[in-house]
PDB file of C-alpha atoms and ligand atoms in Angstrom:
ATOM      1  CA  UNK S   1      -0.086   0.175  -0.025  1.00  0.00           C
ATOM      2  CA  UNK S   2       0.956   3.811  -0.612  1.00  0.00           C
ATOM      3  CA  UNK S   3       0.970   4.674   2.639  1.00  0.00           C
ATOM      4  CA  UNK S   4       3.293   1.733   4.393  1.00  0.00           C
ATOM      5  CA  UNK S   5       6.026   4.397   4.370  1.00  0.00           C
ATOM      6  CA  UNK S   6       3.795   6.867   6.275  1.00  0.00           C
ATOM      7  CA  UNK S   7       3.131   9.043   3.425  1.00  0.00           C
ATOM      8  CA  UNK S   8      -0.498   9.475   2.396  1.00  0.00           C
ATOM      9  CA  UNK S   9      -2.909   7.146   0.379  1.00  0.00           C
ATOM     10  CA  UNK S  10      -2.541   7.417  -3.626  1.00  0.00           C
ATOM     11  CA  UNK S  11      -6.307   6.665  -4.492  1.00  0.00           C
ATOM     12  CA  UNK S  12      -7.313   6.441  -8.427  1.00  0.00           C
ATOM     13  CA  UNK S  13     -11.071   7.035  -9.541  1.00  0.00           C
ATOM     14  CA  UNK S  14     -11.730   5.695 -12.591  1.00  0.00           C
ATOM     15  CA  UNK S  15     -15.128   5.418 -14.779  1.00  0.00           C
ATOM     16  CA  UNK S  16     -16.915   6.987 -17.154  1.00  0.00           C
ATOM     17  CA  UNK S  17     -17.191  10.945 -18.323  1.00  0.00           C
ATOM     18  CA  UNK S  18     -20.212  11.990 -16.085  1.00  0.00           C
ATOM     19  CA  UNK S  19     -20.422   9.078 -13.693  1.00  0.00           C
ATOM     20  CA  UNK S  20     -19.564  11.390 -10.943  1.00  0.00           C
ATOM     21  CA  UNK S  21     -15.998  11.401 -10.608  1.00  0.00           C
ATOM     22  CA  UNK S  22     -15.608  14.967 -10.068  1.00  0.00           C
ATOM     23  CA  UNK S  23     -18.453  15.783  -7.262  1.00  0.00           C
ATOM     24  CA  UNK S  24     -17.297  12.615  -5.263  1.00  0.00           C
ATOM     25  CA  UNK S  25     -13.421  12.854  -5.886  1.00  0.00           C
ATOM     26  CA  UNK S  26     -13.694  16.990  -4.495  1.00  0.00           C
ATOM     27  CA  UNK S  27     -15.913  15.641  -1.395  1.00  0.00           C
ATOM     28  CA  UNK S  28     -13.261  12.586  -0.623  1.00  0.00           C
ATOM     29  CA  UNK S  29     -10.560  15.184  -0.436  1.00  0.00           C
ATOM     30  CA  UNK S  30     -12.320  17.757   1.624  1.00  0.00           C
ATOM     31  CA  UNK S  31     -13.589  14.758   3.714  1.00  0.00           C
ATOM     32  CA  UNK S  32      -9.988  12.855   4.096  1.00  0.00           C
ATOM     33  CA  UNK S  33      -7.482  16.296   3.805  1.00  0.00           C
ATOM     34  CA  UNK S  34      -6.353  14.634   0.624  1.00  0.00           C
ATOM     35  CA  UNK S  35      -5.497  17.003  -2.492  1.00  0.00           C
ATOM     36  CA  UNK S  36      -7.956  16.511  -5.385  1.00  0.00           C
ATOM     37  CA  UNK S  37      -5.777  15.960  -8.549  1.00  0.00           C
ATOM     38  CA  UNK S  38      -8.442  16.625 -11.679  1.00  0.00           C
ATOM     39  CA  UNK S  39      -5.900  16.749 -15.130  1.00  0.00           C
ATOM     40  CA  UNK S  40      -9.476  18.163 -16.766  1.00  0.00           C
ATOM     41  CA  UNK S  41      -9.510  21.121 -13.804  1.00  0.00           C
ATOM     42  CA  UNK S  42      -5.930  21.952 -14.459  1.00  0.00           C
ATOM     43  CA  UNK S  43      -5.923  21.780 -18.568  1.00  0.00           C
ATOM     44  CA  UNK S  44      -9.343  24.333 -17.961  1.00  0.00           C
ATOM     45  CA  UNK S  45      -7.038  26.576 -15.698  1.00  0.00           C
ATOM     46  CA  UNK S  46      -4.337  26.199 -18.160  1.00  0.00           C
ATOM     47  CA  UNK S  47      -6.581  27.676 -20.809  1.00  0.00           C
ATOM     48  CA  UNK S  48      -7.957  30.290 -18.530  1.00  0.00           C
ATOM     49  CA  UNK S  49      -4.670  31.476 -17.886  1.00  0.00           C
ATOM     50  CA  UNK S  50      -3.745  31.841 -21.250  1.00  0.00           C
ATOM     51  CA  UNK S  51      -0.619  29.428 -21.607  1.00  0.00           C
ATOM     52  CA  UNK S  52       0.299  27.414 -24.774  1.00  0.00           C
ATOM     53  CA  UNK S  53      -0.298  24.201 -23.174  1.00  0.00           C
ATOM     54  CA  UNK S  54      -3.638  25.544 -22.011  1.00  0.00           C
ATOM     55  CA  UNK S  55      -4.522  26.531 -25.704  1.00  0.00           C
ATOM     56  CA  UNK S  56      -2.781  23.533 -27.440  1.00  0.00           C
ATOM     57  CA  UNK S  57      -5.182  21.700 -25.074  1.00  0.00           C
ATOM     58  CA  UNK S  58      -8.111  22.941 -25.831  1.00  0.00           C
ATOM     59  CA  UNK S  59      -8.054  21.736 -29.572  1.00  0.00           C
ATOM     60  CA  UNK S  60      -8.198  18.100 -28.221  1.00  0.00           C
ATOM     61  CA  UNK S  61     -11.237  18.667 -25.243  1.00  0.00           C
ATOM     62  CA  UNK S  62     -13.823  20.627 -27.668  1.00  0.00           C
ATOM     63  CA  UNK S  63     -13.140  17.532 -30.045  1.00  0.00           C
ATOM     64  CA  UNK S  64     -13.809  15.161 -26.868  1.00  0.00           C
ATOM     65  CA  UNK S  65     -10.655  13.781 -27.681  1.00  0.00           C
ATOM     66  CA  UNK S  66      -7.697  12.592 -25.310  1.00  0.00           C
ATOM     67  CA  UNK S  67      -4.711  15.622 -24.473  1.00  0.00           C
ATOM     68  CA  UNK S  68      -1.105  13.470 -25.565  1.00  0.00           C
ATOM     69  CA  UNK S  69       0.021  11.514 -22.785  1.00  0.00           C
ATOM     70  CA  UNK S  70       3.323  13.247 -22.556  1.00  0.00           C
ATOM     71  CA  UNK S  71       1.722  16.740 -21.842  1.00  0.00           C
ATOM     72  CA  UNK S  72      -0.747  15.304 -19.277  1.00  0.00           C
ATOM     73  CA  UNK S  73       1.876  13.498 -17.499  1.00  0.00           C
ATOM     74  CA  UNK S  74       4.358  16.184 -17.385  1.00  0.00           C
ATOM     75  CA  UNK S  75       1.364  18.259 -15.991  1.00  0.00           C
ATOM     76  CA  UNK S  76       1.098  15.739 -13.169  1.00  0.00           C
ATOM     77  CA  UNK S  77       4.343  15.880 -12.521  1.00  0.00           C
ATOM     78  CA  UNK S  78       5.000  19.356 -12.203  1.00  0.00           C
ATOM     79  CA  UNK S  79       2.014  19.693  -9.627  1.00  0.00           C
ATOM     80  CA  UNK S  80       2.838  16.677  -7.290  1.00  0.00           C
ATOM     81  CA  UNK S  81       6.401  18.139  -7.277  1.00  0.00           C
ATOM     82  CA  UNK S  82       4.892  21.960  -5.848  1.00  0.00           C
ATOM     83  CA  UNK S  83       2.561  19.482  -3.232  1.00  0.00           C
ATOM     84  CA  UNK S  84       3.530  18.826  -0.079  1.00  0.00           C
ATOM     85  CA  UNK S  85       5.497  15.382  -0.196  1.00  0.00           C
ATOM     86  CA  UNK S  86       3.841  12.486   1.520  1.00  0.00           C
ATOM     87  CA  UNK S  87      -0.287  14.421   1.376  1.00  0.00           C
ATOM     88  CA  UNK S  88      -2.331  12.169   0.652  1.00  0.00           C
ATOM     89  CA  UNK S  89      -4.012  12.392  -2.795  1.00  0.00           C
ATOM     90  CA  UNK S  90      -7.412  11.445  -5.012  1.00  0.00           C
ATOM     91  CA  UNK S  91      -6.837  11.576  -8.926  1.00  0.00           C
ATOM     92  CA  UNK S  92      -9.825  12.216 -10.866  1.00  0.00           C
ATOM     93  CA  UNK S  93      -9.488  11.596 -14.718  1.00  0.00           C
ATOM     94  CA  UNK S  94      -5.917  10.462 -14.566  1.00  0.00           C
ATOM     95  CA  UNK S  95      -4.449   8.265 -15.737  1.00  0.00           C
ATOM     96  CA  UNK S  96      -6.761   7.799 -18.589  1.00  0.00           C
ATOM     97  CA  UNK S  97      -4.393   5.381 -20.836  1.00  0.00           C
ATOM     98  CA  UNK S  98      -2.030   2.484 -19.488  1.00  0.00           C
ATOM     99  CA  UNK S  99       0.889   4.147 -20.996  1.00  0.00           C
ATOM    100  CA  UNK S 100      -0.234   7.545 -18.717  1.00  0.00           C
ATOM    101  CA  UNK S 101      -0.669   4.511 -15.573  1.00  0.00           C
ATOM    102  CA  UNK S 102       2.652   3.258 -15.952  1.00  0.00           C
ATOM    103  CA  UNK S 103       4.092   7.108 -16.282  1.00  0.00           C
ATOM    104  CA  UNK S 104       2.411   7.697 -12.880  1.00  0.00           C
ATOM    105  CA  UNK S 105       3.841   4.375 -11.466  1.00  0.00           C
ATOM    106  CA  UNK S 106       7.588   5.650 -12.494  1.00  0.00           C
ATOM    107  CA  UNK S 107       6.625   9.181 -11.341  1.00  0.00           C
ATOM    108  CA  UNK S 108       5.420   7.822  -7.559  1.00  0.00           C
ATOM    109  CA  UNK S 109       8.316   5.373  -7.108  1.00  0.00           C
ATOM    110  CA  UNK S 110      10.937   7.970  -7.606  1.00  0.00           C
ATOM    111  CA  UNK S 111       9.052   9.093  -4.187  1.00  0.00           C
ATOM    112  CA  UNK S 112       8.687   6.041  -2.772  1.00  0.00           C
ATOM    113  CA  UNK S 113       4.693   5.637  -3.326  1.00  0.00           C
ATOM    114  CA  UNK S 114       2.410   3.597  -5.199  1.00  0.00           C
ATOM    115  CA  UNK S 115      -1.023   4.449  -6.048  1.00  0.00           C
ATOM    116  CA  UNK S 116      -2.834   2.290  -2.722  1.00  0.00           C
ATOM    117  CA  UNK S 117      -6.338   1.787  -4.716  1.00  0.00           C
ATOM    118  CA  UNK S 118      -8.423   2.431  -7.874  1.00  0.00           C
ATOM    119  CA  UNK S 119     -11.730   2.640  -7.449  1.00  0.00           C
ATOM    120  CA  UNK S 120     -14.195   2.400 -10.540  1.00  0.00           C
ATOM    121  CA  UNK S 121     -17.113   4.056 -10.680  1.00  0.00           C
ATOM    122  CA  UNK S 122     -19.774   2.330 -12.723  1.00  0.00           C
ATOM    123  CA  UNK S 123     -23.406   3.255 -14.631  1.00  0.00           C
ATOM    124  CA  UNK S 124     -25.396   2.401 -17.890  1.00  0.00           C
ATOM    125  CA  UNK S 125     -24.373   4.979 -20.661  1.00  0.00           C
ATOM    126  CA  UNK S 126     -28.039   6.527 -20.642  1.00  0.00           C
ATOM    127  CA  UNK S 127     -27.666   7.768 -16.719  1.00  0.00           C
ATOM    128  CA  UNK S 128     -24.349   9.189 -17.992  1.00  0.00           C
ATOM    129  CA  UNK S 129     -25.937  11.202 -20.714  1.00  0.00           C
ATOM    130  CA  UNK S 130     -28.398  12.527 -18.493  1.00  0.00           C
ATOM    131  CA  UNK S 131     -26.139  13.116 -15.931  1.00  0.00           C
ATOM    132  CA  UNK S 132     -23.571  14.948 -18.357  1.00  0.00           C
ATOM    133  CA  UNK S 133     -26.484  17.317 -20.070  1.00  0.00           C
ATOM    134  CA  UNK S 134     -27.453  18.825 -17.108  1.00  0.00           C
ATOM    135  CA  UNK S 135     -23.688  19.414 -15.297  1.00  0.00           C
ATOM    136  CA  UNK S 136     -22.781  22.809 -14.259  1.00  0.00           C
ATOM    137  CA  UNK S 137     -19.731  23.923 -12.430  1.00  0.00           C
ATOM    138  CA  UNK S 138     -18.783  26.554 -10.270  1.00  0.00           C
ATOM    139  CA  UNK S 139     -15.256  28.313 -10.636  1.00  0.00           C
ATOM    140  CA  UNK S 140     -14.389  27.227  -7.292  1.00  0.00           C
ATOM    141  CA  UNK S 141     -14.811  23.248  -8.232  1.00  0.00           C
ATOM    142  CA  UNK S 142     -18.570  22.473  -6.978  1.00  0.00           C
ATOM    143  CA  UNK S 143     -20.884  20.598  -9.299  1.00  0.00           C
ATOM    144  CA  UNK S 144     -24.031  20.993  -9.907  1.00  0.00           C
ATOM    145  CA  UNK S 145     -26.801  19.262 -11.827  1.00  0.00           C
ATOM    146  CA  UNK S 146     -30.039  20.930 -13.093  1.00  0.00           C
ATOM    147  CA  UNK S 147     -32.107  17.693 -12.857  1.00  0.00           C
ATOM    148  CA  UNK S 148     -30.536  16.310  -9.808  1.00  0.00           C
ATOM    149  CA  UNK S 149     -28.750  18.704  -7.578  1.00  0.00           C
ATOM    150  CA  UNK S 150     -29.684  22.071  -8.691  1.00  0.00           C
ATOM    151  CA  UNK S 151     -28.460  25.233  -7.157  1.00  0.00           C
ATOM    152  CA  UNK S 152     -30.487  27.237  -4.847  1.00  0.00           C
ATOM    153  CA  UNK S 153     -30.591  30.148  -7.418  1.00  0.00           C
ATOM    154  CA  UNK S 154     -30.796  29.302 -11.260  1.00  0.00           C
ATOM    155  CA  UNK S 155     -27.195  29.723 -13.068  1.00  0.00           C
ATOM    156  CA  UNK S 156     -25.574  30.960  -9.607  1.00  0.00           C
ATOM    157  CA  UNK S 157     -23.214  28.723  -7.162  1.00  0.00           C
ATOM    158  CA  UNK S 158     -24.668  28.391  -3.458  1.00  0.00           C
ATOM    159  CA  UNK S 159     -21.150  29.052  -1.908  1.00  0.00           C
ATOM    160  CA  UNK S 160     -19.792  31.319  -3.911  1.00  0.00           C
ATOM    161  CA  UNK S 161     -22.482  33.316  -5.885  1.00  0.00           C
ATOM    162  CA  UNK S 162     -20.770  33.364  -9.181  1.00  0.00           C
ATOM    163  CA  UNK S 163     -21.886  32.345 -12.271  1.00  0.00           C
ATOM    164  CA  UNK S 164     -22.433  28.506 -13.369  1.00  0.00           C
ATOM    165  CA  UNK S 165     -20.521  27.309 -16.223  1.00  0.00           C
ATOM    166  CA  UNK S 166     -21.914  24.622 -18.812  1.00  0.00           C
ATOM    167  CA  UNK S 167     -18.403  23.332 -20.158  1.00  0.00           C
ATOM    168  CA  UNK S 168     -18.216  23.310 -23.839  1.00  0.00           C
ATOM    169  CA  UNK S 169     -17.415  19.419 -24.319  1.00  0.00           C
ATOM    170  CA  UNK S 170     -20.537  18.841 -22.379  1.00  0.00           C
ATOM    171  CA  UNK S 171     -22.453  19.396 -25.892  1.00  0.00           C
ATOM    172  CA  UNK S 172     -24.271  16.272 -26.665  1.00  0.00           C
ATOM    173  CA  UNK S 173     -22.283  15.195 -30.155  1.00  0.00           C
ATOM    174  CA  UNK S 174     -19.238  15.936 -28.145  1.00  0.00           C
ATOM    175  CA  UNK S 175     -20.293  13.833 -24.824  1.00  0.00           C
ATOM    176  CA  UNK S 176     -20.341  10.935 -27.258  1.00  0.00           C
ATOM    177  CA  UNK S 177     -16.877  11.098 -28.543  1.00  0.00           C
ATOM    178  CA  UNK S 178     -15.726  11.201 -25.048  1.00  0.00           C
ATOM    179  CA  UNK S 179     -17.962   8.030 -24.048  1.00  0.00           C
ATOM    180  CA  UNK S 180     -16.454   6.395 -26.816  1.00  0.00           C
ATOM    181  CA  UNK S 181     -12.669   7.082 -26.390  1.00  0.00           C
ATOM    182  CA  UNK S 182     -13.298   6.108 -22.768  1.00  0.00           C
ATOM    183  CA  UNK S 183     -14.717   2.500 -23.961  1.00  0.00           C
ATOM    184  CA  UNK S 184     -11.845   2.230 -26.343  1.00  0.00           C
ATOM    185  CA  UNK S 185      -8.622   3.761 -24.392  1.00  0.00           C
ATOM    186  CA  UNK S 186      -9.737   4.077 -20.642  1.00  0.00           C
ATOM    187  CA  UNK S 187     -11.281   0.552 -20.805  1.00  0.00           C
ATOM    188  CA  UNK S 188      -8.049  -1.663 -20.491  1.00  0.00           C
ATOM    189  CA  UNK S 189      -7.138   0.498 -17.214  1.00  0.00           C
ATOM    190  CA  UNK S 190      -9.706  -1.771 -15.740  1.00  0.00           C
ATOM    191  CA  UNK S 191      -8.056  -4.965 -16.200  1.00  0.00           C
ATOM    192  CA  UNK S 192      -4.480  -3.235 -15.570  1.00  0.00           C
ATOM    193  CA  UNK S 193      -5.267  -2.193 -12.114  1.00  0.00           C
ATOM    194  CA  UNK S 194      -7.231  -5.592 -11.736  1.00  0.00           C
ATOM    195  CA  UNK S 195      -4.322  -7.579 -12.427  1.00  0.00           C
ATOM    196  CA  UNK S 196      -2.702  -5.732  -9.751  1.00  0.00           C
ATOM    197  CA  UNK S 197      -5.135  -6.445  -7.257  1.00  0.00           C
ATOM    198  CA  UNK S 198      -6.035  -2.808  -6.760  1.00  0.00           C
ATOM    199  CA  UNK S 199      -9.602  -2.283  -8.485  1.00  0.00           C
ATOM    200  CA  UNK S 200     -12.656  -1.667  -6.050  1.00  0.00           C
ATOM    201  CA  UNK S 201     -15.868  -1.373  -8.413  1.00  0.00           C
ATOM    202  CA  UNK S 202     -18.281   1.102  -7.013  1.00  0.00           C
ATOM    203  CA  UNK S 203     -22.064   1.582  -7.895  1.00  0.00           C
ATOM    204  CA  UNK S 204     -22.304   4.963  -9.379  1.00  0.00           C
ATOM    205  CA  UNK S 205     -25.817   5.042 -10.062  1.00  0.00           C
ATOM    206  CA  UNK S 206     -26.929   6.181  -7.002  1.00  0.00           C
ATOM    207  CA  UNK S 207     -27.513   9.414  -5.450  1.00  0.00           C
ATOM    208  CA  UNK S 208     -24.882  11.854  -4.565  1.00  0.00           C
ATOM    209  CA  UNK S 209     -24.599  10.127  -0.709  1.00  0.00           C
ATOM    210  CA  UNK S 210     -25.069   6.793  -1.551  1.00  0.00           C
ATOM    211  CA  UNK S 211     -22.180   6.866  -3.855  1.00  0.00           C
ATOM    212  CA  UNK S 212     -20.077   9.254  -1.637  1.00  0.00           C
ATOM    213  CA  UNK S 213     -20.684   6.762   1.143  1.00  0.00           C
ATOM    214  CA  UNK S 214     -19.770   3.295  -0.912  1.00  0.00           C
ATOM    215  CA  UNK S 215     -16.942   5.292  -2.494  1.00  0.00           C
ATOM    216  CA  UNK S 216     -15.475   6.092   1.056  1.00  0.00           C
ATOM    217  CA  UNK S 217     -15.997   2.294   2.487  1.00  0.00           C
ATOM    218  CA  UNK S 218     -14.175   1.270  -0.717  1.00  0.00           C
ATOM    219  CA  UNK S 219     -11.421   3.338  -0.401  1.00  0.00           C
ATOM    220  CA  UNK S 220     -11.236   3.292   3.358  1.00  0.00           C
ATOM    221  CA  UNK S 221     -11.899  -0.514   3.607  1.00  0.00           C
TER     222      UNK S 221
HETATM  223  P1  LIG W 301     -12.341  15.971 -17.775  1.00  0.00           P
HETATM  224  O1  LIG W 301     -12.902  17.166 -16.918  1.00  0.00           O
HETATM  225  O2  LIG W 301     -11.628  14.549 -16.418  1.00  0.00           O
HETATM  226  O3  LIG W 301     -13.640  15.359 -17.958  1.00  0.00           O
HETATM  227  O4  LIG W 301     -11.660  16.160 -18.694  1.00  0.00           O
HETATM  228  C1  LIG W 301     -11.963  16.870 -19.958  1.00  0.00           C
HETATM  229  C2  LIG W 301     -11.226  16.999 -20.737  1.00  0.00           C
HETATM  230  O5  LIG W 301      -9.698  17.099 -20.531  1.00  0.00           O
HETATM  231  C3  LIG W 301     -11.081  14.984 -21.652  1.00  0.00           C
HETATM  232  O6  LIG W 301     -11.974  14.763 -22.413  1.00  0.00           O
HETATM  233  C4  LIG W 301      -9.616  15.433 -22.437  1.00  0.00           C
HETATM  234  O7  LIG W 301      -9.753  15.636 -23.657  1.00  0.00           O
HETATM  235  C5  LIG W 301      -9.017  16.149 -21.390  1.00  0.00           C
HETATM  236  N1  LIG W 301      -8.289  15.226 -20.300  1.00  0.00           N
HETATM  237  C6  LIG W 301      -8.230  15.091 -19.262  1.00  0.00           C
HETATM  238  N2  LIG W 301      -7.877  14.465 -18.368  1.00  0.00           N
HETATM  239  C7  LIG W 301      -7.052  13.433 -19.643  1.00  0.00           C
HETATM  240  C8  LIG W 301      -5.931  12.646 -19.276  1.00  0.00           C
HETATM  241  N3  LIG W 301      -5.900  12.011 -18.057  1.00  0.00           N
HETATM  242  N4  LIG W 301      -5.179  12.380 -20.482  1.00  0.00           N
HETATM  243  C9  LIG W 301      -5.549  12.928 -21.934  1.00  0.00           C
HETATM  244  N5  LIG W 301      -6.409  13.972 -21.961  1.00  0.00           N
HETATM  245  C10 LIG W 301      -7.041  14.397 -20.643  1.00  0.00           C
END
């Protein structure tokens, strides 16, 4: 386990776009005092800042395609290097390919750490499409859903009062592209981690509370 040397756990959340990795990952991070590292959020922040990396990544993101592995791995390596060493981490949306998973192993082993557990959130495709189309996010990372978890005031974050964002890549055609990329490219990661005895499957179709309870038990169990 990653905590064997006294360092915090390293948990990876796997699952299709829309399954709740972001919502659950933010909460898990807050609850356990771990860093929540979402490569999607890091890329969107880079775009917002107008960096060359952000502009380049947006071309892939807008098409629902994956950003090249070397770009993502460098981004994660830099982010981890800037964090306090040994802090627990929950990864959301990374790794997304087997080469990224191997690269993560190398980066972690350099720090004497390893992935502790991988939680696969599972839900049927029709549930995912409904969730994604209703998703709205706050600039502070809180994610709402107009169908299942609406804000108190339409289009406005309960916590910060800022306008909520409807991501460009949450459009239906891009969503279908993302789901198919996920099946083909990210699917093999399940076998990769299962073979290492790290995989726990979590039912992602219940309400947010039920999924969170199951996920927390899988992470800590
Ligand atoms: P997400 O917010 O995790 O749904 O990611 C949004 C988009 O960012 C994805 O559709 C990809 O284009 C890109 N992206 C995020 N994480 C990764 C990753 N680990 N590898 C490649 N592309 C990524």
